[in-house]
Amino acid sequence: MNSKIILGDVQAISELYSYPNIPGSTESLSDTVLHWFKQTLDRDGVSEHVQATVTLENDQVALELIGNDADADITQVIALYSERLPALLQIGQNALNNVIPQLHKVDKWDPENTGQWRFFLPLGQAMARQKSVQFFHYPPIRLLDPMRDYLNDPVPVRWEELLQINGVESEQSSWRYETVVDATPIAAPDDQGSKKVDKTKYKYGLIPIEYFSEYQIELTRLMLNPAPGNLDFTVPVVIYGAHPRSEFEHLFLEGTGQKLGINKTALAKIVPNRKTAVLATNHPYRFYAQAQIDDKHPETGYVGSGQIAPGHMRSAVNLMKDDLAAARWQVRMAADPSLDPQETMTECIEYWQQDAQLKTVCQLTLHQGSLYYPDPNALQFCFKVSMEEAQKICEETSLEVLLDR
């Protein structure tokens, strides 16, 4: 199947693709669009079966896709791209036209004048074969500049590992669980969503997610695939963090009597005539903060230090159990969204509370608790303790000794 998708004129596509992604870059607009779409092909697992090119003609940017007509699955994927990519861009255009000017007018666009706020759509993700949707707050600016990758960050990398421990076979497979809907299409520094602010002026830190209700509703609906084999349901949604949880509850659960809390579930009606299982859980970053931040010794106890702060192992393990249960729920509900969401969550919690799982929990805690930024200004990261090294430590050391570290 061949498809030519007219994306829009040069000015519109430049704005929608945050072009140039890195100020001063000489990359062409066509190459920028192709960069992000090739990531989508990778994350949908179809990069070997779909050829993509971007052309510019008469001020119009077009994406051309070529796939095997004999492959029904690829034909369907290309048809979904032809429908969803223009829809995503239109949703973004509406936000650019209607919301961003309003934020400037009321002085809620980059109110601290950091110079680091930029419009940024959730590009480069699975958008045809996704198995779940993840509802977050806003994208850190580094995902756009310099990473140019929505999933190259300690938060999604951490969650990918939790998904794999719960049965997802590889990093590549985990990408299909990680289609992100950020409540706000604004890339900004890490601290902008959690700053202590004047509550009479700012509802959710400095990030104005309450202004993007229409954007959130439309984008969530767009990305919710029907459940495989059961059209009464969509794929599930996992909501990370307190601010997204409050906004999601307001948009989709108001009047239903359902309230969300940490590792609490609900059934929402987001797509007409279908039900969506929903789970609210911790923001994955919370684990890094819990494990590494030491207010008494800030010179060594900070996120990215490469080590778990003294006395923090036990609380980090407890938080890890909660997050592993949430990831297990995500995998199980993606496989069968018609399962009872709260019963499934209870079973997932019980599974990760078993003594038999403690060594695995210990291993993951030591590994992910070793998050390290060799140069914080460069934004590169690694884990100083590998999974293999962590496994050896947990096998050779008493768990009680480890928990008291």
XYZ file of C-alpha atoms in Angstrom:
405
model
C 0.000 0.000 0.000
C 1.211 3.472 -0.902
C -0.014 6.600 0.838
C 0.832 10.277 0.465
C -0.118 12.277 3.550
C -0.213 16.055 3.157
C 0.903 17.339 6.562
C 0.564 21.080 6.005
C 2.426 24.151 4.839
C 6.006 24.916 5.798
C 5.181 27.495 8.463
C 2.612 25.290 10.204
C 4.795 22.184 10.143
C 7.793 24.159 11.396
C 5.764 25.198 14.447
C 4.210 21.763 15.007
C 7.563 19.973 14.786
C 9.359 22.538 16.979
C 11.716 23.280 14.089
C 14.618 23.540 14.413
C 14.614 21.114 17.338
C 18.052 22.340 18.385
C 18.598 26.075 17.832
C 21.322 26.668 15.260
C 20.881 23.264 13.634
C 21.183 23.174 9.840
C 18.976 20.096 9.475
C 16.186 20.613 6.950
C 12.518 20.616 7.908
C 11.965 17.500 5.789
C 14.720 15.651 7.624
C 13.298 16.748 10.981
C 9.848 15.367 10.121
C 11.464 12.155 8.880
C 13.558 11.854 12.061
C 10.443 11.764 14.219
C 8.431 9.526 11.927
C 11.208 6.941 11.692
C 11.043 6.714 15.491
C 7.307 6.048 15.191
C 7.985 3.234 12.718
C 10.540 1.739 15.122
C 8.187 1.947 18.089
C 5.300 0.404 16.217
C 7.682 -2.380 15.177
C 7.183 -1.837 11.434
C 10.377 -0.065 10.341
C 11.420 -3.067 8.231
C 8.081 -3.129 6.426
C 7.247 0.530 5.762
C 9.410 2.926 3.761
C 8.962 6.618 4.531
C 10.098 9.724 2.665
C 9.270 13.388 3.209
C 8.872 15.763 0.297
C 8.393 19.514 -0.005
C 6.445 20.828 -2.991
C 4.595 24.115 -3.483
C 5.118 25.014 0.196
C 3.401 21.774 1.297
C 5.132 19.114 3.412
C 4.099 15.563 2.528
C 4.914 12.173 4.026
C 4.991 9.301 1.528
C 4.649 5.745 2.828
C 5.224 2.524 0.901
C 4.319 -0.903 2.246
C 3.560 -4.386 0.990
C -0.004 -4.541 -0.372
C -0.107 -8.269 0.368
C 0.435 -7.699 4.093
C -2.942 -6.843 5.628
C -1.393 -5.756 8.938
C 0.958 -3.279 7.256
C -1.871 -1.983 5.090
C -3.877 -1.297 8.245
C -0.903 0.393 9.930
C -0.392 2.736 6.972
C -4.114 3.518 6.942
C -3.928 4.423 10.639
C -0.916 6.684 10.048
C -2.812 8.406 7.227
C -5.654 9.107 9.648
C -3.890 9.739 12.949
C -0.855 11.820 12.032
C -2.928 14.612 10.407
C -5.344 14.398 13.361
C -2.467 14.745 15.849
C -1.159 17.774 13.972
C -4.624 19.359 13.878
C -5.020 18.856 17.634
C -1.639 20.513 18.055
C -2.584 23.347 15.715
C -5.728 24.016 17.737
C -3.616 24.275 20.894
C -1.178 26.613 19.158
C -3.967 28.827 17.853
C -6.285 28.853 20.853
C -4.353 28.082 24.039
C -0.784 29.332 23.670
C -1.861 32.956 22.925
C -4.134 32.830 25.974
C -1.209 31.727 28.166
C 0.862 34.665 26.933
C -2.041 37.016 27.611
C -2.419 35.936 31.254
C 1.357 35.715 31.833
C 1.385 31.942 32.290
C 3.790 31.130 29.484
C 7.239 30.702 31.044
C 6.361 32.959 34.006
C 9.906 32.737 35.402
C 11.397 33.780 32.043
C 13.654 30.734 31.870
C 13.765 30.968 28.080
C 13.391 27.190 28.043
C 9.679 26.733 27.371
C 8.866 25.405 23.894
C 5.796 23.962 22.213
C 6.348 20.213 21.783
C 3.936 17.554 20.567
C 4.355 13.861 21.528
C 6.230 12.873 18.372
C 8.132 9.699 17.565
C 5.913 7.278 19.476
C 3.855 4.232 18.552
C 0.600 5.511 17.104
C -0.834 2.490 15.275
C -0.049 -0.661 17.278
C 0.121 0.697 20.834
C -1.087 -1.591 23.616
C -1.667 1.078 26.263
C -1.574 4.837 26.765
C 0.443 6.650 29.434
C -0.931 9.964 30.731
C 1.801 12.272 32.065
C 2.234 15.926 33.061
C 4.526 17.557 30.469
C 7.724 16.617 28.592
C 11.097 17.713 30.013
C 12.833 20.105 27.624
C 15.769 17.706 27.196
C 13.540 15.260 25.270
C 13.400 17.889 22.526
C 16.792 19.553 22.976
C 19.230 17.838 22.899
C 17.827 14.261 22.961
C 15.225 14.544 20.168
C 13.631 11.397 21.537
C 10.480 11.191 23.676
C 11.665 7.981 25.357
C 15.366 8.723 25.935
C 15.073 9.676 29.584
C 15.459 7.977 32.989
C 11.665 7.969 33.482
C 10.609 5.921 30.406
C 13.768 3.805 30.587
C 12.928 2.900 34.173
C 9.369 1.968 33.244
C 10.554 -0.130 30.289
C 12.587 -2.225 32.712
C 9.573 -2.710 34.984
C 7.474 -3.804 32.009
C 10.132 -6.311 30.984
C 10.369 -7.769 34.492
C 6.604 -8.263 34.241
C 6.773 -10.266 31.035
C 7.277 -7.860 28.135
C 10.000 -9.565 26.157
C 12.265 -6.685 25.089
C 12.894 -2.949 25.078
C 11.502 -2.805 21.538
C 8.315 -4.581 22.636
C 7.930 -2.250 25.628
C 7.735 0.776 23.318
C 4.224 -0.304 22.284
C 3.104 0.161 25.898
C 4.609 3.653 26.102
C 2.484 5.874 23.898
C 2.487 9.054 25.972
C -0.239 11.665 26.167
C 1.239 14.597 28.057
C -1.405 16.831 29.599
C 0.509 19.838 28.284
C 2.388 20.117 24.953
C 5.039 22.319 26.530
C 8.633 21.204 26.899
C 10.066 22.865 30.004
C 12.720 22.361 32.704
C 12.180 19.559 35.231
C 11.253 21.794 38.152
C 8.470 23.778 36.473
C 5.694 21.358 37.370
C 6.582 20.932 41.028
C 7.582 24.422 42.147
C 5.947 25.916 45.213
C 3.730 28.628 43.780
C 0.922 31.015 44.630
C -2.104 28.681 44.596
C -4.426 31.586 43.863
C -2.682 32.054 40.500
C -1.260 28.626 39.614
C -3.216 25.389 39.941
C -0.538 22.814 39.092
C 2.902 24.263 39.736
C 3.885 26.508 36.848
C 2.666 24.127 34.127
C -0.831 25.300 33.080
C -2.364 21.916 32.271
C -5.884 23.083 33.147
C -5.868 25.208 29.964
C -5.462 22.179 27.697
C -8.639 20.209 28.465
C -9.768 19.976 24.835
C -6.260 18.947 23.774
C -6.149 16.220 26.439
C -9.565 14.804 25.554
C -8.966 14.735 21.809
C -5.453 13.320 21.987
C -6.373 10.611 24.493
C -9.291 9.517 22.303
C -7.079 9.514 19.227
C -4.486 7.214 20.769
C -6.853 4.702 22.397
C -6.875 1.650 20.150
C -9.811 -0.762 20.397
C -9.016 -3.784 22.556
C -7.851 -6.727 20.449
C -10.767 -9.100 20.018
C -13.198 -7.068 22.144
C -14.592 -3.879 20.652
C -16.458 -3.040 23.862
C -13.140 -1.905 25.377
C -10.098 0.162 24.477
C -6.523 -0.464 25.504
C -5.867 0.683 29.104
C -4.579 4.012 30.401
C -2.011 4.492 33.173
C -1.830 7.942 34.801
C 1.432 8.992 36.460
C 1.637 11.625 39.188
C -0.723 13.774 41.232
C -1.390 16.663 38.832
C -2.236 14.476 35.803
C -4.373 12.303 38.090
C -6.440 15.301 39.222
C -6.892 16.556 35.676
C -7.790 13.129 34.282
C -10.323 12.578 37.061
C -11.911 15.950 36.309
C -12.112 15.276 32.556
C -13.192 11.666 32.413
C -14.558 10.562 35.804
C -16.534 13.543 37.071
C -20.045 12.497 38.046
C -19.231 8.776 38.060
C -18.508 8.542 41.791
C -15.063 7.126 41.030
C -11.968 8.628 42.667
C -8.376 7.874 41.782
C -5.488 7.374 44.190
C -2.115 5.633 44.104
C -2.625 2.206 42.495
C -6.383 2.726 42.366
C -8.396 1.938 39.255
C -11.525 3.096 37.463
C -13.568 2.393 34.345
C -13.871 5.459 32.137
C -15.918 6.264 29.050
C -13.462 8.162 26.876
C -14.222 6.753 23.428
C -17.944 6.542 22.555
C -19.448 3.074 23.104
C -16.270 1.685 24.671
C -14.967 1.318 28.203
C -11.392 2.078 29.241
C -9.649 0.579 32.261
C -7.661 3.266 34.077
C -4.933 3.046 36.718
C -3.425 5.946 38.657
C 0.049 5.381 40.053
C 3.258 7.074 41.194
C 5.274 9.173 38.802
C 8.279 6.953 37.932
C 10.638 9.800 38.869
C 9.448 9.579 42.465
C 11.520 6.427 42.929
C 14.734 8.225 41.958
C 13.936 11.021 44.387
C 13.054 8.604 47.190
C 16.178 6.523 46.670
C 18.776 9.239 46.136
C 17.761 12.593 47.638
C 19.241 13.172 51.094
C 18.266 16.570 52.470
C 20.829 16.222 55.263
C 23.673 15.711 52.785
C 22.641 17.499 49.572
C 26.213 17.543 48.282
C 26.068 13.754 47.793
C 22.336 12.989 48.048
C 20.747 14.155 44.806
C 19.059 12.542 41.808
C 21.762 11.319 39.473
C 24.339 10.788 42.228
C 24.813 7.141 41.262
C 23.951 5.770 44.694
C 21.099 5.126 47.103
C 21.272 7.536 50.023
C 22.122 5.941 53.401
C 18.990 4.724 55.155
C 16.818 4.960 52.032
C 16.969 1.356 50.807
C 13.889 0.085 52.654
C 11.603 2.926 51.544
C 12.938 2.613 47.993
C 12.122 -1.118 48.021
C 8.571 -0.407 49.200
C 8.075 2.135 46.435
C 9.553 -0.280 43.904
C 6.957 -2.902 44.891
C 4.147 -0.422 44.220
C 5.563 0.487 40.819
C 6.169 -3.128 39.828
C 2.540 -3.887 40.658
C 1.417 -0.981 38.458
C 3.564 -2.160 35.548
C 2.209 -5.699 35.984
C -1.345 -4.309 35.825
C -0.464 -2.465 32.633
C 0.814 -5.656 30.989
C -2.131 -7.779 32.110
C -4.803 -5.249 31.182
C -3.160 -4.650 27.804
C -3.475 -8.382 27.143
C -7.155 -8.395 28.178
C -8.732 -4.964 28.851
C -12.023 -6.631 29.815
C -10.564 -7.924 33.101
C -11.880 -6.355 36.281
C -9.337 -3.544 36.793
C -9.382 -3.405 40.605
C -9.336 -7.183 41.086
C -6.408 -7.329 38.686
C -4.619 -4.571 40.614
C -5.150 -6.405 43.901
C -3.642 -9.563 42.393
C -0.670 -7.582 41.047
C -0.019 -5.991 44.448
C -0.204 -9.380 46.166
C 2.210 -10.868 43.623
C 4.922 -8.286 44.282
C 4.433 -8.435 48.052
C 5.386 -12.132 48.113
C 8.653 -13.005 49.851
C 9.581 -15.033 46.773
C 9.808 -11.796 44.748
C 11.964 -9.871 47.221
C 15.280 -10.686 45.547
C 13.971 -9.402 42.226
C 12.701 -6.248 43.945
C 16.081 -5.841 45.638
C 17.894 -6.310 42.333
C 15.835 -3.665 40.544
C 16.129 -1.244 43.460
C 19.930 -1.474 43.552
C 20.144 -1.147 39.781
C 17.725 1.747 39.257
C 18.829 3.405 42.481
C 22.267 3.801 40.882
C 21.032 6.337 38.302
C 24.044 8.459 37.428
C 24.592 11.676 35.491
C 28.336 11.735 34.659
C 27.923 15.373 33.650
C 24.565 16.821 34.782
C 24.883 19.632 32.260
C 25.223 17.145 29.378
C 22.023 15.278 30.394
C 23.479 11.876 29.531
C 22.677 9.161 32.063
C 23.516 5.591 32.958
C 23.133 3.143 35.845
C 26.342 2.497 37.771
C 25.103 -0.908 38.973
C 24.027 -3.277 36.196
C 21.183 -5.751 36.612
C 23.749 -8.571 36.712
C 25.816 -6.859 39.401
C 22.685 -6.109 41.422
C 21.571 -9.737 41.167
C 24.911 -10.923 42.512
C 24.758 -8.495 45.455
C 21.222 -9.598 46.345
C 22.188 -13.278 46.180
C 25.336 -12.904 48.281
C 24.101 -10.450 50.928
C 21.409 -10.898 53.555
C 18.272 -9.063 52.477
C 17.820 -7.669 55.993
C 21.320 -6.231 55.843
C 20.558 -4.671 52.461
C 17.239 -3.226 53.613
C 18.925 -1.501 56.541
C 21.524 0.208 54.357
